[in-house]
Amino acid sequence: MITRDDILRLFIAAEIHVTGSELDDHAPLAQQGLDSLDMANLLFQLEQSYQFSISPTEASRLRTLQDMIDCASARTAGRAANAR
Amino acid sequence: MNAPKDRARIVAIGTHIPSRRISNVERAPAFKIDPTFLENKIGVLERSIKDESEAASDLCVKAFHDLTEKTPIDLGSIKLACVVTQNPDRRVPHTAAIVHQKLGLEKSCATFDISQGCAGYTHGLAITTALLETLAPGKALLFTCDPYSTIVDPNDKGTALIFGDAASVSVLSKDEPGYALIDSDFGTAPNSYECLIHDGQRLNMDGRQVFSHAAREVPQSIQRVLERNGLSTREVDRFLLHPGSKYIIDFLRGALGLDATKVPFEIERYGNTVSSSIPILLKENLRRNRDARVVLSGFGVGFSWGTNLIELQP
């Protein structure tokens, strides 16, 4: 299970300077100070950290912190199930 | 491997950056882009734009004239002319043949184009080096020219503030001191060509995908070349990486653990000139530093990349 803190660590890796308490998990990150390049870097960190690739269609749906938690959880859970 | 005396070397570079400029600072508000983002992330404040009547071959000829102002060239010694472009004058013939005619090159000079984008110079350098080393005595001209002003939609937020027009020509010779190609690494990410594509009307770019491929592939490509040659980043004087944007260069500096002195970003006043970006940097670098060992890395359209290790040889 991927946690909120796991995703917030990706913000640090992407050098996006926001604190977790400032973020609304369900509001678009683009409305909370992240620009398109911050988002590109954040999704790259997500791909790298959890070893999956994000399609253009999928990327357009990943707008909030909660979207990222859900996506990473689903993709890593799917991998764990396949491994079994 | 060839003995050093048989190595082709880059001995001189000419460039042409059109003097006409379009201000990104003035255009940015129309895209709701703030000045901080423009300056710190895109990193292009104004873009060089060619005259509408000029074709790629015209810009190549101007780059050649820039070269010959400082370095006289015997046209009869040119045995090879290659133009790296994805924006040729015409579909037929190849632009190198048009440049051949405009410069009055000799019958014995081979001409061909390479369709490559931002990694074009690194591909072209490897190909022309290999060919020149198999040819009889003579020199090669490696041109680059991708005037994206002809394919970018000026109202497209994703591409309108990035690209500038320019051309370059590098002279390769086996008989003079200069930079010799030591090693290269090339590749194309599977299933990636749609990230930067011309749809018949205009250029479309998926900036997120381009960033992701560059962030993943470029540091690895550079590390492969360094490892094969037993080098650390400390033993390379300069890394001239394709300046797609300031943001990607900042990212790559961080990934490689290098600073702005070693990885310059200098396109604020003309933009991302695609296949010409690296030779423009290399020309300036040659003039200012005479670094002994340099890594070049181009990446983008494809999504393809190319990394060259070059060394100054007497």
XYZ file of C-alpha atoms in Angstrom:
398
model
C 0.000 0.000 0.000
C 1.390 3.348 -1.032
C 0.933 6.098 1.544
C 0.612 9.848 1.350
C 4.116 10.186 2.817
C 5.510 7.925 0.075
C 4.187 10.329 -2.562
C 5.348 13.386 -0.621
C 8.885 11.948 -0.741
C 8.611 12.100 -4.535
C 7.898 15.833 -4.269
C 11.246 16.222 -2.502
C 13.003 14.137 -5.181
C 11.438 16.381 -7.828
C 12.562 19.458 -5.873
C 9.013 20.713 -5.521
C 8.993 22.863 -2.455
C 5.633 22.426 -0.780
C 4.880 21.007 2.652
C 2.432 18.186 3.083
C 0.190 20.205 5.398
C -0.273 22.793 2.634
C -1.636 20.291 0.152
C -5.225 19.323 -0.366
C -5.089 15.658 -1.407
C -8.169 15.957 -3.570
C -7.550 19.266 -5.330
C -5.666 19.442 -8.644
C -1.977 20.021 -8.022
C -1.985 22.488 -10.887
C -4.205 24.682 -8.702
C -1.800 24.352 -5.774
C 1.284 25.903 -7.331
C 2.657 23.054 -9.469
C 3.396 23.902 -13.094
C 3.522 21.510 -16.059
C 7.233 20.765 -15.604
C 6.777 20.058 -11.878
C 4.041 17.601 -12.858
C 6.256 15.979 -15.506
C 9.049 15.525 -12.980
C 6.665 14.229 -10.320
C 5.243 11.596 -12.688
C 8.791 10.651 -13.715
C 9.663 10.132 -10.026
C 6.535 8.008 -9.674
C 7.572 5.873 -12.661
C 11.128 5.502 -11.402
C 10.275 4.761 -7.795
C 7.666 2.126 -8.525
C 9.027 0.811 -11.819
C 6.056 1.251 -14.105
C 5.337 3.509 -17.039
C 2.528 6.021 -17.272
C 0.771 6.381 -20.626
C -0.241 9.812 -21.948
C -3.912 9.001 -21.268
C -3.145 7.902 -17.736
C -0.973 10.975 -17.131
C -3.839 13.277 -18.041
C -5.928 11.663 -15.278
C -3.292 11.996 -12.557
C -4.151 15.443 -11.273
C -4.264 15.175 -7.492
C -2.133 13.731 -4.734
C -4.867 11.149 -4.110
C -4.850 10.191 -7.821
C -1.144 9.398 -7.479
C -1.578 7.385 -4.294
C -4.370 5.387 -5.956
C -2.408 4.847 -9.173
C 0.780 3.700 -7.467
C -1.180 1.464 -5.085
C -3.102 -0.171 -7.923
C -0.054 -0.699 -10.120
C 2.129 -2.124 -7.355
C -0.741 -4.278 -6.025
C -1.277 -5.651 -9.522
C 2.410 -6.524 -9.741
C 2.341 -8.248 -6.336
C -0.685 -10.289 -7.397
C 1.018 -11.321 -10.644
C 4.128 -12.340 -8.703
C 2.022 -14.686 -6.620
C 41.139 1.350 -34.355
C 42.786 4.028 -36.437
C 46.112 5.435 -35.341
C 45.678 9.020 -34.065
C 47.066 10.523 -37.274
C 44.256 8.864 -39.277
C 41.510 10.104 -37.003
C 38.983 12.565 -38.346
C 38.827 15.632 -36.145
C 36.470 18.593 -35.817
C 38.833 21.404 -36.746
C 36.476 24.399 -37.083
C 32.806 25.298 -36.684
C 30.756 28.004 -38.377
C 27.266 29.007 -37.280
C 24.412 31.172 -38.397
C 21.822 32.433 -35.929
C 19.374 34.769 -37.711
C 19.441 38.285 -36.250
C 15.658 38.642 -36.244
C 14.199 37.876 -32.810
C 10.739 37.271 -31.382
C 10.365 38.193 -27.710
C 9.009 35.435 -25.493
C 8.674 37.983 -22.704
C 6.085 39.825 -24.788
C 4.318 36.652 -25.955
C 4.199 34.775 -22.632
C 1.168 36.612 -21.141
C -0.966 35.428 -24.073
C -0.277 31.860 -22.898
C -0.806 32.774 -19.206
C 2.869 31.967 -18.589
C 4.456 34.017 -15.831
C 7.915 35.594 -16.205
C 9.457 33.362 -13.506
C 8.430 30.186 -15.325
C 9.668 31.613 -18.619
C 13.061 32.590 -17.233
C 13.723 29.769 -14.785
C 12.110 26.785 -16.454
C 11.819 27.349 -20.193
C 14.930 29.539 -20.144
C 14.303 31.172 -23.528
C 13.639 34.914 -23.459
C 13.729 35.465 -27.201
C 13.936 33.243 -30.260
C 15.858 33.620 -33.500
C 13.638 33.467 -36.579
C 14.762 33.201 -40.193
C 13.284 35.237 -43.023
C 10.267 33.487 -44.502
C 11.951 33.281 -47.899
C 14.976 31.410 -46.543
C 15.245 27.638 -46.744
C 17.471 25.280 -44.752
C 20.128 25.347 -47.483
C 20.317 29.161 -47.285
C 21.015 29.010 -43.564
C 23.636 26.290 -44.140
C 25.379 28.514 -46.701
C 25.380 31.405 -44.205
C 26.935 29.143 -41.569
C 29.595 28.213 -44.130
C 30.308 31.903 -44.789
C 30.668 32.477 -41.036
C 33.238 29.699 -41.060
C 35.230 30.950 -44.032
C 35.462 34.480 -42.602
C 37.929 33.065 -40.078
C 39.047 29.788 -41.638
C 39.793 29.710 -45.370
C 38.640 26.420 -46.921
C 39.839 24.912 -50.190
C 36.530 23.807 -51.746
C 38.386 21.179 -53.761
C 39.406 19.417 -50.555
C 35.779 18.753 -49.533
C 34.943 15.102 -50.233
C 31.771 14.819 -48.188
C 28.871 17.147 -47.364
C 26.170 15.940 -44.993
C 23.150 17.977 -43.913
C 21.349 16.953 -40.743
C 17.774 18.168 -41.082
C 14.153 17.168 -40.750
C 13.110 20.396 -42.440
C 14.680 20.051 -45.889
C 14.239 22.585 -48.675
C 12.280 20.002 -50.664
C 11.252 16.361 -50.375
C 13.439 15.724 -53.426
C 16.383 16.266 -53.752
C 18.360 15.996 -50.535
C 19.321 19.393 -49.123
C 23.021 18.499 -49.191
C 22.852 18.453 -53.012
C 21.377 21.968 -52.974
C 24.094 23.153 -50.587
C 26.649 21.452 -52.867
C 25.410 23.542 -55.783
C 25.180 26.805 -53.832
C 28.750 26.435 -52.529
C 30.150 25.204 -55.847
C 31.569 21.999 -54.399
C 33.335 19.542 -56.677
C 31.988 16.566 -58.597
C 33.900 14.153 -56.360
C 32.122 15.383 -53.188
C 29.541 12.935 -51.796
C 26.285 14.448 -50.526
C 23.556 13.082 -48.308
C 21.095 14.137 -45.605
C 20.428 12.581 -42.240
C 16.868 12.807 -40.934
C 17.459 13.266 -37.244
C 16.300 15.875 -34.746
C 17.855 17.024 -31.506
C 20.298 14.093 -31.497
C 21.229 14.847 -35.111
C 24.647 16.339 -34.524
C 25.840 13.404 -32.451
C 24.595 10.948 -35.089
C 26.040 13.040 -37.906
C 29.414 13.331 -36.220
C 29.692 9.552 -35.848
C 28.643 8.898 -39.460
C 30.833 11.546 -41.091
C 33.796 10.563 -38.916
C 33.449 6.913 -39.962
C 33.084 7.801 -43.639
C 35.927 10.298 -43.699
C 38.251 7.792 -42.046
C 37.604 5.342 -44.898
C 37.996 7.917 -47.671
C 41.078 9.151 -49.473
C 42.548 12.421 -48.144
C 40.062 15.231 -47.875
C 37.695 17.034 -45.575
C 34.042 16.634 -44.641
C 31.405 19.284 -43.962
C 28.756 18.373 -41.427
C 25.843 20.818 -41.574
C 22.878 21.051 -39.210
C 19.727 23.068 -39.848
C 16.203 22.655 -38.520
C 14.198 25.858 -38.923
C 11.278 24.921 -36.700
C 9.607 28.298 -37.324
C 8.190 26.606 -40.430
C 6.470 23.804 -38.481
C 5.635 25.246 -35.050
C 2.140 26.666 -34.527
C 2.776 30.105 -32.996
C -0.402 29.688 -30.936
C 0.570 26.318 -29.433
C 1.492 26.864 -25.783
C 3.503 23.631 -25.676
C 5.978 24.537 -28.429
C 5.659 28.219 -29.364
C 8.132 29.569 -26.791
C 10.924 27.020 -27.169
C 12.434 26.734 -30.638
C 14.709 29.053 -32.586
C 16.132 28.849 -36.105
C 19.864 28.368 -36.746
C 22.399 26.409 -38.768
C 25.928 25.164 -38.267
C 28.747 23.610 -40.218
C 31.586 21.598 -38.731
C 34.729 20.900 -40.733
C 36.219 17.454 -40.225
C 39.780 16.754 -41.317
C 42.392 14.041 -40.737
C 45.276 16.449 -41.211
C 44.749 19.143 -38.580
C 44.476 19.320 -34.795
C 40.988 19.277 -33.347
C 38.417 17.136 -31.572
C 38.455 13.434 -32.459
C 35.488 11.175 -31.779
C 36.504 8.541 -29.236
C 33.241 6.749 -28.481
C 29.479 7.038 -28.929
C 26.267 5.676 -27.492
C 22.971 5.782 -29.382
C 19.449 4.564 -28.807
C 15.724 4.997 -29.332
C 13.143 4.353 -26.620
C 10.659 1.666 -27.721
C 7.111 2.840 -28.520
C 8.027 6.496 -28.134
C 7.973 8.185 -31.549
C 4.654 9.942 -30.966
C 6.049 12.086 -28.135
C 7.317 14.642 -30.668
C 5.605 14.431 -34.028
C 4.631 16.525 -37.023
C 1.069 15.632 -37.947
C 1.194 17.165 -41.411
C -0.012 20.514 -40.109
C 2.183 21.359 -37.153
C 4.590 20.039 -34.543
C 2.983 18.340 -31.544
C 4.949 17.645 -28.388
C 4.029 15.627 -25.317
C 6.340 17.524 -22.982
C 5.792 15.118 -20.106
C 6.892 12.131 -22.172
C 9.879 13.956 -23.643
C 11.004 14.951 -20.154
C 10.503 11.438 -18.814
C 12.538 9.804 -21.606
C 15.329 12.367 -21.326
C 15.497 12.110 -17.545
C 15.706 8.317 -17.770
C 17.924 7.767 -20.796
C 20.441 10.615 -21.002
C 22.276 10.108 -17.686
C 22.494 6.372 -18.407
C 23.824 6.971 -21.926
C 26.517 9.313 -20.601
C 27.462 6.876 -17.850
C 27.806 4.039 -20.377
C 30.268 6.073 -22.432
C 32.240 7.152 -19.373
C 32.416 3.618 -17.982
C 33.521 2.110 -21.306
C 36.377 4.598 -21.390
C 37.341 4.318 -17.719
C 36.424 7.936 -17.016
C 34.667 9.714 -14.189
C 32.739 12.955 -14.669
C 35.707 14.761 -13.043
C 37.907 13.714 -15.960
C 35.650 15.371 -18.542
C 36.118 19.127 -18.915
C 32.688 19.960 -20.312
C 29.335 18.297 -20.934
C 27.484 19.937 -23.818
C 23.947 18.614 -23.493
C 21.133 19.510 -25.872
C 19.430 22.504 -24.246
C 15.820 21.432 -24.732
C 14.849 23.760 -21.882
C 16.513 25.171 -18.791
C 14.498 22.752 -16.692
C 15.855 19.622 -18.367
C 19.414 20.924 -18.186
C 18.980 21.701 -14.475
C 17.592 18.203 -13.981
C 20.462 16.539 -15.868
C 23.066 18.583 -13.973
C 21.552 17.272 -10.769
C 21.403 13.690 -12.025
C 25.069 13.817 -13.062
C 26.178 15.759 -9.964
C 27.591 18.600 -12.067
C 27.362 22.382 -11.951
C 26.551 25.090 -14.487
C 30.207 25.662 -15.341
C 30.548 22.109 -16.545
C 27.092 21.874 -18.125
C 26.370 25.256 -19.732
C 22.952 26.563 -20.729
C 23.251 29.507 -23.094
C 20.155 29.689 -25.293
C 18.313 32.547 -23.576
C 18.685 34.846 -26.599
C 17.954 32.453 -29.492
C 16.132 29.325 -28.302
C 16.362 25.577 -28.763
C 17.815 25.207 -32.253
C 17.305 21.404 -32.462
C 20.207 19.772 -34.372
C 22.244 22.996 -34.247
C 22.166 23.415 -30.477
C 25.242 21.309 -29.712
C 27.572 22.653 -32.445
C 26.632 26.232 -31.431
C 27.654 25.399 -27.865
C 30.749 23.562 -29.053
C 31.892 26.504 -31.176
C 31.636 28.861 -28.216
C 33.280 26.279 -26.018
C 36.165 25.857 -28.454
C 36.688 29.613 -28.551
C 36.622 30.110 -24.801
C 38.064 27.007 -23.226
C 39.906 24.627 -25.507
C 38.815 21.799 -23.226
C 40.753 18.590 -23.648
C 37.848 16.201 -23.214
C 34.170 16.924 -23.896
C 30.964 14.878 -23.807
C 28.160 15.807 -26.229
C 24.660 14.454 -25.746
C 21.668 15.141 -27.958
C 18.164 13.830 -27.326
C 14.590 14.430 -28.386
C 12.723 13.543 -31.574
C 12.350 9.781 -31.811
C 12.616 9.569 -28.787
C 16.259 9.089 -29.718
C 19.509 10.043 -28.123
C 23.166 10.132 -29.018
C 26.202 10.701 -26.809
C 29.725 11.378 -28.111
C 33.004 11.492 -26.219
C 35.452 13.756 -28.055
C 39.078 14.561 -27.243
C 41.411 17.282 -28.421
C 44.188 15.723 -30.490
C 47.255 17.385 -32.031
